[in-house]
């Protein structure tokens, strides 16, 4: 119901429901994490902070809830405060730095890009992409946040990195193709489309979108365009 209330703009109902869940399930870590995720995605910093408080009182792991506070602040668009919160969190919990470096580096890169501080942004993004412990799901999430703050080139770079690390991750490949369908200058688009067509259940909506877009004049210089469109059509009608 939380997301339904949020989508409908029923702020009081959403807040009341969140507080009710905090009271009723304060000892259930899974519920607390779901509530923290809701807070992070809807910019409800106060709810995310309540989750941290409950987890602290119940002696639960704090890494996830603490990160969700930072994410909620980012979603709210208060990027400087998000940086301050990140740095304070690491200062208070230095033992987290190595374990959570991928997430913290990614979040700080997003904040610095949003603030227009490109040198710092590129430094943190480079550190982020050079880490070994990166999952495609995390890369896709960071890419979406980078795109939201106007860092389109970096967002695509992160998506491409996700596909290079895990070529069978359909979510990452789908997002990369969606990204490239916005631009006529996407030399990797044909090979990526053929790769997703070879997967067990390629997303029909994406294939239809690709067929319609590539048929437009601005995609007339896509390599082997006619053959690619025939392959897409065969997949859609097969």
Coordinates of N, CA and C in Angstrom, one line a residue:
X1 N 0.8 -1.2 0.0 CA 0.0 0.0 0.0 C 0.9 1.3 0.0
X2 N 2.1 1.2 0.5 CA 2.9 2.4 0.6 C 3.1 3.0 -0.7
X3 N 3.5 2.2 -1.7 CA 3.8 2.8 -3.0 C 2.5 3.3 -3.7
X4 N 1.4 2.6 -3.4 CA 0.1 3.1 -3.9 C -0.3 4.4 -3.4
X5 N -0.1 4.6 -2.1 CA -0.4 5.9 -1.4 C 0.5 7.0 -2.0
X6 N 1.8 6.6 -2.2 CA 2.8 7.6 -2.7 C 2.4 8.0 -4.2
X7 N 2.1 7.0 -5.0 CA 1.7 7.3 -6.4 C 0.5 8.2 -6.4
X8 N -0.5 8.0 -5.5 CA -1.7 8.8 -5.5 C -1.5 10.1 -4.8
X9 N -0.3 10.4 -4.3 CA -0.1 11.7 -3.7 C -0.7 11.8 -2.3
X10 N -1.0 10.7 -1.7 CA -1.7 10.7 -0.4 C -0.6 10.6 0.7
X11 N 0.0 11.8 1.0 CA 1.2 11.8 1.8 C 0.9 11.4 3.3
X12 N -0.2 11.9 3.8 CA -0.6 11.6 5.2 C -0.8 10.1 5.3
X13 N -1.5 9.5 4.4 CA -1.8 8.0 4.4 C -0.5 7.2 4.3
X14 N 0.4 7.7 3.5 CA 1.7 7.0 3.3 C 2.5 7.1 4.6
X15 N 2.5 8.3 5.2 CA 3.3 8.4 6.4 C 2.7 7.6 7.6
X16 N 1.4 7.6 7.7 CA 0.7 6.8 8.7 C 1.0 5.3 8.5
X17 N 0.9 4.9 7.3 CA 1.2 3.4 7.0 C 2.6 3.1 7.4
X18 N 3.5 4.0 7.0 CA 4.9 3.7 7.3 C 5.2 3.6 8.8
X19 N 4.5 4.5 9.6 CA 4.7 4.5 11.0 C 4.0 3.3 11.6
X20 N 2.9 2.9 11.1 CA 2.3 1.6 11.5 C 3.2 0.4 11.3
X21 N 3.8 0.3 10.2 CA 4.7 -0.8 9.9 C 5.9 -0.7 10.9
X22 N 6.4 0.4 11.2 CA 7.5 0.6 12.1 C 7.1 0.0 13.5
X23 N 5.9 0.3 13.9 CA 5.5 -0.1 15.2 C 5.2 -1.6 15.2
X24 N 4.6 -2.1 14.2 CA 4.2 -3.5 14.2 C 5.3 -4.5 13.9
X25 N 6.2 -4.1 13.1 CA 7.3 -5.0 12.6 C 8.7 -4.5 13.0
X26 N 8.8 -3.8 14.1 CA 10.1 -3.2 14.5 C 11.2 -4.3 14.7
X27 N 10.7 -5.5 14.9 CA 11.7 -6.6 15.1 C 12.0 -7.4 13.9
X28 N 11.3 -7.1 12.8 CA 11.5 -7.9 11.6 C 12.4 -7.1 10.6
X29 N 13.6 -7.6 10.5 CA 14.7 -6.9 9.7 C 14.3 -6.8 8.2
X30 N 13.6 -7.8 7.7 CA 13.3 -7.8 6.3 C 12.2 -6.7 6.0
X31 N 11.3 -6.6 6.9 CA 10.3 -5.5 6.7 C 10.9 -4.1 6.9
X32 N 11.8 -4.0 7.8 CA 12.5 -2.7 8.0 C 13.3 -2.4 6.7
X33 N 14.0 -3.3 6.1 CA 14.7 -3.1 4.9 C 13.8 -2.7 3.7
X34 N 12.6 -3.3 3.6 CA 11.7 -3.0 2.6 C 11.1 -1.5 2.8
X35 N 10.9 -1.2 4.1 CA 10.5 0.1 4.4 C 11.6 1.2 4.1
X36 N 12.8 0.8 4.4 CA 13.9 1.7 4.1 C 14.1 1.9 2.6
X37 N 13.8 0.8 1.8 CA 13.9 0.9 0.4 C 12.8 1.9 -0.2
X38 N 11.7 1.7 0.4 CA 10.6 2.7 0.0 C 11.0 4.1 0.3
X39 N 11.5 4.3 1.5 CA 12.0 5.7 1.9 C 13.0 6.2 0.9
X40 N 14.0 5.3 0.6 CA 15.0 5.7 -0.3 C 14.5 6.1 -1.7
X41 N 13.5 5.4 -2.2 CA 13.0 5.6 -3.5 C 12.0 6.8 -3.6
X42 N 11.5 7.2 -2.4 CA 10.5 8.3 -2.4 C 10.9 9.5 -1.7
X43 N 12.2 9.6 -1.4 CA 12.8 10.8 -0.7 C 12.2 11.0 0.7
X44 N 11.8 10.0 1.4 CA 11.3 10.1 2.8 C 12.5 9.9 3.7
X45 N 13.2 11.0 3.9 CA 14.4 10.9 4.8 C 14.1 10.5 6.2
X46 N 13.0 11.1 6.7 CA 12.6 10.9 8.1 C 12.3 9.4 8.3
X47 N 11.6 8.8 7.3 CA 11.3 7.3 7.5 C 12.5 6.5 7.5
X48 N 13.5 6.9 6.6 CA 14.7 6.1 6.5 C 15.5 6.2 7.8
X49 N 15.4 7.4 8.4 CA 16.1 7.6 9.7 C 15.4 6.8 10.8
X50 N 14.1 6.7 10.8 CA 13.4 5.9 11.8 C 13.8 4.4 11.7
X51 N 14.0 4.0 10.4 CA 14.4 2.6 10.2 C 15.8 2.4 10.9
X52 N 16.7 3.3 10.7 CA 18.0 3.2 11.4 C 17.8 3.1 12.9
X53 N 17.0 4.0 13.4 CA 16.7 4.0 14.9 C 16.2 2.6 15.4
X54 N 15.2 2.1 14.6 CA 14.7 0.8 15.0 C 15.7 -0.3 14.9
X55 N 16.5 -0.3 13.9 CA 17.5 -1.3 13.7 C 18.5 -1.2 14.8
X56 N 18.9 0.0 15.2 CA 19.8 0.2 16.3 C 19.3 -0.3 17.6
X57 N 18.0 0.0 17.9 CA 17.4 -0.5 19.1 C 17.3 -2.0 19.2
X58 N 17.2 -2.7 18.0 CA 17.0 -4.1 18.0 C 18.4 -4.8 17.7
X59 N 19.5 -4.0 17.8 CA 20.8 -4.6 17.5 C 20.9 -5.3 16.2
X60 N 20.3 -4.8 15.2 CA 20.4 -5.3 13.9 C 21.5 -4.7 13.1
X61 N 21.9 -5.3 11.9 CA 22.9 -4.7 11.1 C 22.5 -3.4 10.5
X62 N 23.4 -2.4 10.6 CA 23.0 -1.0 10.2 C 23.4 -0.6 8.8
X63 N 24.3 -1.4 8.2 CA 24.8 -1.0 6.9 C 23.7 -0.6 5.9
X64 N 22.8 -1.5 5.7 CA 21.7 -1.3 4.7 C 20.9 -0.1 5.1
X65 N 20.3 0.0 6.3 CA 19.5 1.1 6.7 C 20.3 2.5 6.5
X66 N 21.6 2.5 6.9 CA 22.4 3.7 6.8 C 22.5 4.2 5.4
X67 N 22.7 3.2 4.5 CA 22.8 3.6 3.1 C 21.5 4.1 2.5
X68 N 20.4 3.6 3.0 CA 19.1 4.0 2.5 C 18.8 5.4 2.9
X69 N 19.4 5.9 4.1 CA 19.3 7.3 4.4 C 19.9 8.2 3.4
X70 N 21.1 7.8 3.0 CA 21.9 8.6 2.0 C 21.1 8.6 0.7
X71 N 20.6 7.4 0.3 CA 19.8 7.3 -1.0 C 18.5 8.2 -0.9
X72 N 17.9 8.2 0.2 CA 16.7 9.1 0.4 C 17.0 10.5 0.2
X73 N 18.2 10.9 0.8 CA 18.6 12.3 0.7 C 18.9 12.7 -0.8
X74 N 19.5 11.7 -1.5 CA 19.8 11.9 -2.9 C 18.5 12.1 -3.7
X75 N 17.6 11.2 -3.4 CA 16.3 11.2 -4.1 C 15.6 12.6 -3.9
X76 N 15.8 13.1 -2.7 CA 15.2 14.4 -2.4 C 15.9 15.6 -3.1
X77 N 17.1 15.3 -3.7 CA 17.8 16.3 -4.4 C 18.8 17.2 -3.6
X78 N 19.0 16.7 -2.3 CA 19.9 17.5 -1.5 C 21.3 16.9 -1.5
X79 N 22.0 17.1 -2.6 CA 23.2 16.3 -2.9 C 24.4 16.7 -1.9
X80 N 24.5 17.9 -1.5 CA 25.5 18.3 -0.6 C 25.3 17.6 0.8
X81 N 24.1 17.6 1.2 CA 23.8 16.9 2.5 C 24.0 15.4 2.4
X82 N 23.8 14.9 1.2 CA 24.0 13.4 1.0 C 25.5 13.1 1.1
X83 N 26.3 14.0 0.5 CA 27.8 13.8 0.7 C 28.2 13.9 2.1
X84 N 27.6 14.9 2.8 CA 28.0 15.1 4.3 C 27.6 13.8 5.0
X85 N 26.4 13.3 4.7 CA 25.9 12.1 5.4 C 26.8 10.9 5.1
X86 N 27.2 10.8 3.9 CA 28.1 9.7 3.5 C 29.4 9.7 4.3
X87 N 30.0 10.9 4.3 CA 31.3 11.1 5.0 C 31.1 10.9 6.5
X88 N 30.0 11.3 7.1 CA 29.8 11.1 8.5 C 29.6 9.7 8.8
X89 N 28.8 9.0 7.9 CA 28.6 7.6 8.2 C 29.9 6.8 8.1
X90 N 30.8 7.1 7.2 CA 32.0 6.4 7.1 C 32.9 6.7 8.3
X91 N 32.9 8.0 8.7 CA 33.7 8.4 9.9 C 33.2 7.7 11.2
X92 N 31.9 7.5 11.3 CA 31.4 6.8 12.5 C 31.6 5.3 12.4
X93 N 31.7 4.8 11.2 CA 31.8 3.3 11.0 C 32.9 3.0 10.0
X94 N 34.2 3.2 10.4 CA 35.3 3.0 9.4 C 35.4 1.6 9.0
X95 N 34.9 0.6 9.8 CA 35.0 -0.8 9.4 C 34.1 -1.1 8.2
X96 N 33.2 -0.2 7.8 CA 32.3 -0.4 6.7 C 32.9 -0.1 5.3
X97 N 34.0 0.7 5.4 CA 34.5 1.4 4.1 C 34.9 0.3 3.1
X98 N 35.6 -0.7 3.4 CA 36.0 -1.7 2.4 C 34.8 -2.4 1.9
X99 N 34.0 -2.9 2.8 CA 32.8 -3.7 2.4 C 31.8 -3.0 1.5
X100 N 31.6 -1.7 1.9 CA 30.6 -0.9 1.2 C 31.2 0.1 0.2
X101 N 32.5 0.0 -0.1 CA 33.1 0.9 -1.0 C 32.3 1.0 -2.4
X102 N 31.9 -0.1 -3.0 CA 31.2 0.1 -4.3 C 30.0 1.0 -4.2
X103 N 29.2 0.8 -3.2 CA 28.0 1.6 -3.0 C 28.3 3.1 -2.7
X104 N 29.2 3.3 -1.7 CA 29.6 4.7 -1.3 C 30.2 5.4 -2.5
X105 N 31.1 4.8 -3.2 CA 31.7 5.5 -4.4 C 30.7 5.8 -5.4
X106 N 29.8 4.9 -5.7 CA 28.8 5.2 -6.7 C 27.9 6.4 -6.2
X107 N 27.5 6.4 -5.0 CA 26.6 7.4 -4.5 C 27.3 8.8 -4.5
X108 N 28.6 8.8 -4.1 CA 29.3 10.1 -4.1 C 29.5 10.6 -5.6
X109 N 29.8 9.7 -6.5 CA 29.9 10.1 -7.9 C 28.6 10.7 -8.4
X110 N 27.5 10.2 -8.0 CA 26.2 10.8 -8.4 C 26.0 12.2 -7.8
X111 N 26.4 12.3 -6.6 CA 26.2 13.6 -5.9 C 27.1 14.7 -6.6
X112 N 28.4 14.3 -6.8 CA 29.3 15.3 -7.4 C 28.9 15.7 -8.8
X113 N 28.4 14.7 -9.6 CA 27.9 15.1 -10.9 C 26.7 16.0 -10.8
X114 N 25.8 15.8 -9.9 CA 24.6 16.6 -9.7 C 25.0 18.1 -9.3
X115 N 26.1 18.2 -8.6 CA 26.6 19.5 -8.1 C 27.5 20.1 -9.2
X116 N 27.8 19.4 -10.3 CA 28.6 20.0 -11.3 C 30.1 20.0 -11.0
X117 N 30.5 19.2 -10.0 CA 31.9 19.1 -9.7 C 32.5 17.8 -10.4
X118 N 32.8 18.0 -11.6 CA 33.1 16.9 -12.5 C 34.4 16.2 -12.1
X119 N 35.4 16.9 -11.7 CA 36.7 16.3 -11.3 C 36.5 15.3 -10.2
X120 N 35.8 15.7 -9.1 CA 35.5 14.8 -8.0 C 34.6 13.6 -8.5
X121 N 33.6 14.0 -9.3 CA 32.7 13.0 -9.8 C 33.4 11.9 -10.6
X122 N 34.3 12.3 -11.5 CA 35.0 11.3 -12.3 C 35.9 10.4 -11.5
X123 N 36.5 11.1 -10.4 CA 37.4 10.3 -9.5 C 36.6 9.2 -8.8
X124 N 35.5 9.5 -8.2 CA 34.7 8.5 -7.5 C 34.1 7.5 -8.5
X125 N 33.7 8.0 -9.7 CA 33.2 7.0 -10.6 C 34.2 6.0 -11.1
X126 N 35.4 6.6 -11.4 CA 36.5 5.7 -11.8 C 36.9 4.7 -10.7
X127 N 36.9 5.1 -9.4 CA 37.1 4.2 -8.3 C 36.1 3.1 -8.2
X128 N 34.8 3.6 -8.5 CA 33.7 2.7 -8.4 C 33.8 1.6 -9.5
X129 N 34.1 2.0 -10.7 CA 34.1 1.0 -11.8 C 35.3 0.1 -11.7
X130 N 36.3 0.5 -11.0 CA 37.5 -0.4 -10.8 C 37.4 -1.4 -9.7
X131 N 36.4 -1.4 -9.0 CA 36.2 -2.3 -7.9 C 35.8 -3.7 -8.4
X132 N 36.2 -4.7 -7.8 CA 35.9 -6.1 -8.2 C 34.5 -6.5 -7.7
X133 N 34.1 -6.1 -6.5 CA 32.9 -6.6 -5.9 C 31.7 -5.7 -6.4
X134 N 31.5 -5.7 -7.8 CA 30.3 -5.0 -8.3 C 29.4 -6.0 -9.0
X135 N 28.1 -5.8 -8.7 CA 27.0 -6.6 -9.3 C 26.3 -5.8 -10.4
X136 N 25.9 -6.4 -11.4 CA 25.2 -5.7 -12.5 C 24.0 -4.9 -12.0
X137 N 23.3 -5.5 -11.0 CA 22.1 -4.8 -10.5 C 22.5 -3.5 -9.9
X138 N 23.6 -3.4 -9.1 CA 24.0 -2.2 -8.5 C 24.4 -1.2 -9.6
X139 N 25.1 -1.7 -10.6 CA 25.6 -0.8 -11.7 C 24.3 -0.2 -12.5
X140 N 23.3 -1.0 -12.7 CA 22.1 -0.5 -13.3 C 21.5 0.6 -12.5
X141 N 21.4 0.4 -11.2 CA 20.8 1.4 -10.3 C 21.6 2.7 -10.3
X142 N 22.9 2.6 -10.3 CA 23.8 3.8 -10.3 C 23.6 4.5 -11.6
X143 N 23.5 3.8 -12.7 CA 23.4 4.4 -14.0 C 22.1 5.2 -14.1
X144 N 21.0 4.6 -13.5 CA 19.7 5.3 -13.5 C 19.8 6.7 -12.7
X145 N 20.5 6.6 -11.6 CA 20.6 7.9 -10.8 C 21.5 8.9 -11.6
X146 N 22.6 8.4 -12.2 CA 23.4 9.3 -13.0 C 22.6 10.0 -14.1
X147 N 21.8 9.2 -14.8 CA 20.9 9.7 -15.9 C 20.0 10.8 -15.3
X148 N 19.5 10.5 -14.1 CA 18.5 11.4 -13.5 C 19.1 12.8 -13.2
X149 N 20.5 12.8 -12.9 CA 21.1 14.1 -12.6 C 21.8 14.7 -13.9
X150 N 21.5 14.1 -15.0 CA 22.0 14.7 -16.3 C 23.3 14.2 -16.8
X151 N 23.9 13.2 -16.1 CA 25.2 12.7 -16.5 C 25.0 11.5 -17.5
X152 N 24.4 11.8 -18.7 CA 24.1 10.8 -19.6 C 25.2 9.9 -20.1
X153 N 26.3 10.6 -20.4 CA 27.5 9.9 -20.9 C 28.0 8.9 -19.9
X154 N 28.1 9.3 -18.7 CA 28.6 8.5 -17.6 C 27.5 7.4 -17.3
X155 N 26.3 7.7 -17.4 CA 25.2 6.7 -17.2 C 25.4 5.5 -18.2
X156 N 25.6 5.9 -19.5 CA 25.8 4.8 -20.5 C 27.1 4.0 -20.2
X157 N 28.1 4.7 -19.8 CA 29.4 4.0 -19.5 C 29.2 3.0 -18.4
X158 N 28.4 3.3 -17.4 CA 28.2 2.4 -16.3 C 27.4 1.2 -16.8
X159 N 26.4 1.5 -17.6 CA 25.6 0.4 -18.2 C 26.4 -0.6 -19.1
X160 N 27.3 0.0 -19.9 CA 28.1 -0.8 -20.7 C 29.1 -1.6 -19.9
X161 N 29.5 -1.1 -18.8 CA 30.4 -1.8 -17.8 C 29.6 -3.0 -17.2
X162 N 28.4 -2.8 -16.9 CA 27.5 -3.8 -16.4 C 27.4 -5.0 -17.3
X163 N 27.2 -4.7 -18.6 CA 27.1 -5.7 -19.6 C 28.4 -6.4 -19.9
X164 N 29.5 -5.7 -19.8 CA 30.8 -6.3 -20.0 C 31.1 -7.3 -18.9
X165 N 30.7 -6.9 -17.7 CA 30.9 -7.8 -16.5 C 30.0 -9.0 -16.5
X166 N 28.8 -8.8 -17.0 CA 27.8 -9.9 -16.9 C 26.9 -9.8 -18.2
X167 N 27.4 -10.5 -19.2 CA 26.8 -10.4 -20.6 C 25.4 -11.0 -20.6
X168 N 25.1 -11.9 -19.6 CA 23.8 -12.6 -19.6 C 22.8 -11.9 -18.7
X169 N 23.2 -10.7 -18.2 CA 22.2 -10.0 -17.3 C 21.3 -9.2 -18.2
X170 N 20.1 -9.7 -18.4 CA 19.1 -9.2 -19.3 C 18.7 -7.8 -18.9
X171 N 18.6 -7.5 -17.6 CA 18.1 -6.2 -17.2 C 19.2 -5.1 -17.6
X172 N 20.4 -5.4 -17.4 CA 21.5 -4.5 -17.8 C 21.5 -4.3 -19.3
X173 N 21.4 -5.3 -20.0 CA 21.5 -5.2 -21.5 C 20.3 -4.5 -22.0
X174 N 19.1 -4.8 -21.4 CA 17.9 -4.1 -21.8 C 18.0 -2.5 -21.6
X175 N 18.5 -2.1 -20.5 CA 18.7 -0.7 -20.2 C 19.7 -0.1 -21.1
X176 N 20.8 -0.8 -21.5 CA 21.8 -0.3 -22.4 C 21.1 -0.1 -23.8
X177 N 20.3 -1.0 -24.2 CA 19.7 -0.9 -25.5 C 18.7 0.3 -25.5
X178 N 17.9 0.4 -24.4 CA 17.0 1.5 -24.3 C 17.7 2.8 -24.4
X179 N 18.8 2.9 -23.7 CA 19.6 4.1 -23.7 C 20.1 4.4 -25.2
X180 N 20.6 3.4 -25.9 CA 21.1 3.6 -27.2 C 20.1 3.9 -28.3
X181 N 18.8 3.5 -28.0 CA 17.8 3.8 -28.9 C 17.4 5.3 -28.9
X182 N 17.9 6.0 -27.9 CA 17.7 7.4 -27.9 C 18.6 8.2 -28.7
X183 N 19.7 7.5 -29.2 CA 20.7 8.2 -30.0 C 21.0 7.5 -31.3
X184 N 21.1 8.2 -32.4 CA 21.4 7.6 -33.7 C 22.9 7.2 -33.8
X185 N 23.7 7.7 -32.8 CA 25.1 7.3 -32.9 C 25.4 6.3 -31.8
X186 N 25.1 5.0 -32.1 CA 25.2 3.9 -31.2 C 25.7 2.7 -31.9
X187 N 27.0 2.7 -32.2 CA 27.6 1.6 -33.0 C 27.4 0.2 -32.4
X188 N 27.3 0.1 -31.1 CA 27.1 -1.2 -30.4 C 25.7 -1.7 -30.4
X189 N 24.7 -0.9 -30.9 CA 23.3 -1.2 -30.8 C 23.0 -2.5 -31.6
X190 N 23.5 -2.7 -32.8 CA 23.1 -3.9 -33.6 C 23.6 -5.2 -32.8
X191 N 24.8 -5.2 -32.3 CA 25.3 -6.4 -31.7 C 24.6 -6.7 -30.4
X192 N 24.2 -5.6 -29.7 CA 23.5 -5.8 -28.4 C 22.1 -6.3 -28.6
X193 N 21.5 -5.8 -29.7 CA 20.1 -6.3 -30.0 C 20.2 -7.8 -30.4
X194 N 21.2 -8.1 -31.2 CA 21.3 -9.6 -31.6 C 21.5 -10.4 -30.3
X195 N 22.3 -9.9 -29.4 CA 22.6 -10.6 -28.2 C 21.3 -10.9 -27.4
X196 N 20.5 -9.8 -27.3 CA 19.3 -10.0 -26.5 C 18.2 -10.9 -27.2
X197 N 18.3 -10.8 -28.5 CA 17.4 -11.7 -29.3 C 17.7 -13.1 -29.1
X198 N 19.0 -13.4 -28.8 CA 19.4 -14.8 -28.6 C 19.1 -15.3 -27.2
X199 N 18.6 -14.4 -26.3 CA 18.3 -14.9 -25.0 C 17.0 -15.6 -25.0
X200 N 16.7 -16.4 -23.9 CA 15.6 -17.3 -23.9 C 14.2 -16.5 -24.0
X201 N 14.1 -15.4 -23.3 CA 12.8 -14.7 -23.4 C 13.1 -13.2 -23.6
X202 N 13.5 -12.8 -24.7 CA 13.8 -11.3 -25.0 C 12.5 -10.5 -24.8
X203 N 12.6 -9.4 -24.2 CA 11.4 -8.5 -23.9 C 10.8 -8.0 -25.2
X204 N 9.6 -8.5 -25.4 CA 8.9 -8.1 -26.7 C 8.7 -6.6 -26.8
X205 N 8.4 -5.9 -25.7 CA 8.2 -4.5 -25.8 C 9.5 -3.8 -26.3
X206 N 10.6 -4.2 -25.8 CA 11.9 -3.7 -26.3 C 12.1 -3.9 -27.8
X207 N 11.9 -5.2 -28.2 CA 12.1 -5.5 -29.6 C 11.2 -4.7 -30.5
X208 N 10.0 -4.5 -30.1 CA 9.0 -3.7 -30.9 C 9.5 -2.2 -30.9
X209 N 10.0 -1.7 -29.8 CA 10.5 -0.4 -29.8 C 11.7 -0.2 -30.7
X210 N 12.6 -1.2 -30.6 CA 13.8 -1.2 -31.5 C 13.4 -1.2 -32.9
X211 N 12.5 -2.0 -33.3 CA 12.0 -2.1 -34.7 C 11.5 -0.8 -35.2
X212 N 10.7 -0.2 -34.4 CA 10.1 1.1 -34.8 C 11.1 2.2 -34.9
X213 N 12.0 2.2 -33.9 CA 13.0 3.3 -33.9 C 14.0 3.2 -35.0
X214 N 14.5 1.9 -35.2 CA 15.5 1.7 -36.3 C 15.0 2.0 -37.7
X215 N 13.7 1.9 -37.8 CA 13.1 2.2 -39.1 C 13.0 3.7 -39.4
X216 N 13.4 4.5 -38.4 CA 13.3 6.0 -38.6 C 14.6 6.4 -39.4
X217 N 14.5 7.5 -40.1 CA 15.6 8.1 -40.9 C 16.8 8.3 -40.1
X218 N 16.7 8.7 -38.9 CA 17.9 9.1 -38.1 C 18.8 7.8 -37.8
X219 N 18.2 6.6 -38.0 CA 19.0 5.4 -37.8 C 19.4 4.8 -39.1
X220 N 19.3 5.5 -40.2 CA 19.6 4.9 -41.5 C 21.0 4.4 -41.7
X221 N 21.9 4.9 -40.9 CA 23.3 4.5 -41.0 C 23.7 3.4 -40.0
X222 N 22.7 2.9 -39.3 CA 23.0 1.7 -38.5 C 23.5 0.6 -39.3
X223 N 24.6 -0.1 -38.9 CA 25.2 -1.1 -39.6 C 24.2 -2.3 -39.9
X224 N 24.1 -2.7 -41.2 CA 23.2 -3.8 -41.6 C 21.8 -3.6 -41.1
X225 N 21.3 -2.3 -41.3 CA 20.0 -2.0 -40.7 C 18.9 -2.9 -41.3
X226 N 18.9 -3.1 -42.5 CA 17.8 -3.9 -43.1 C 17.8 -5.3 -42.6
X227 N 18.9 -5.9 -42.5 CA 19.0 -7.2 -42.0 C 18.6 -7.3 -40.5
X228 N 19.0 -6.3 -39.7 CA 18.7 -6.2 -38.3 C 17.1 -6.1 -38.2
X229 N 16.5 -5.3 -39.0 CA 15.1 -5.1 -38.9 C 14.3 -6.4 -39.3
X230 N 14.9 -7.1 -40.3 CA 14.3 -8.4 -40.6 C 14.4 -9.4 -39.4
X231 N 15.5 -9.4 -38.8 CA 15.7 -10.3 -37.6 C 14.7 -9.9 -36.5
X232 N 14.6 -8.6 -36.3 CA 13.6 -8.1 -35.2 C 12.2 -8.5 -35.6
X233 N 11.8 -8.3 -36.8 CA 10.5 -8.7 -37.3 C 10.2 -10.2 -37.1
X234 N 11.2 -11.0 -37.5 CA 11.1 -12.4 -37.4 C 10.9 -12.8 -35.9
X235 N 11.6 -12.2 -35.0 CA 11.5 -12.5 -33.6 C 10.1 -12.1 -33.1
X236 N 9.6 -11.0 -33.6 CA 8.3 -10.4 -33.1 C 7.1 -11.3 -33.6
X237 N 7.3 -11.8 -34.8 CA 6.2 -12.5 -35.4 C 6.3 -14.1 -35.3
X238 N 7.5 -14.5 -34.8 CA 7.7 -15.9 -34.8 C 7.0 -16.7 -33.7

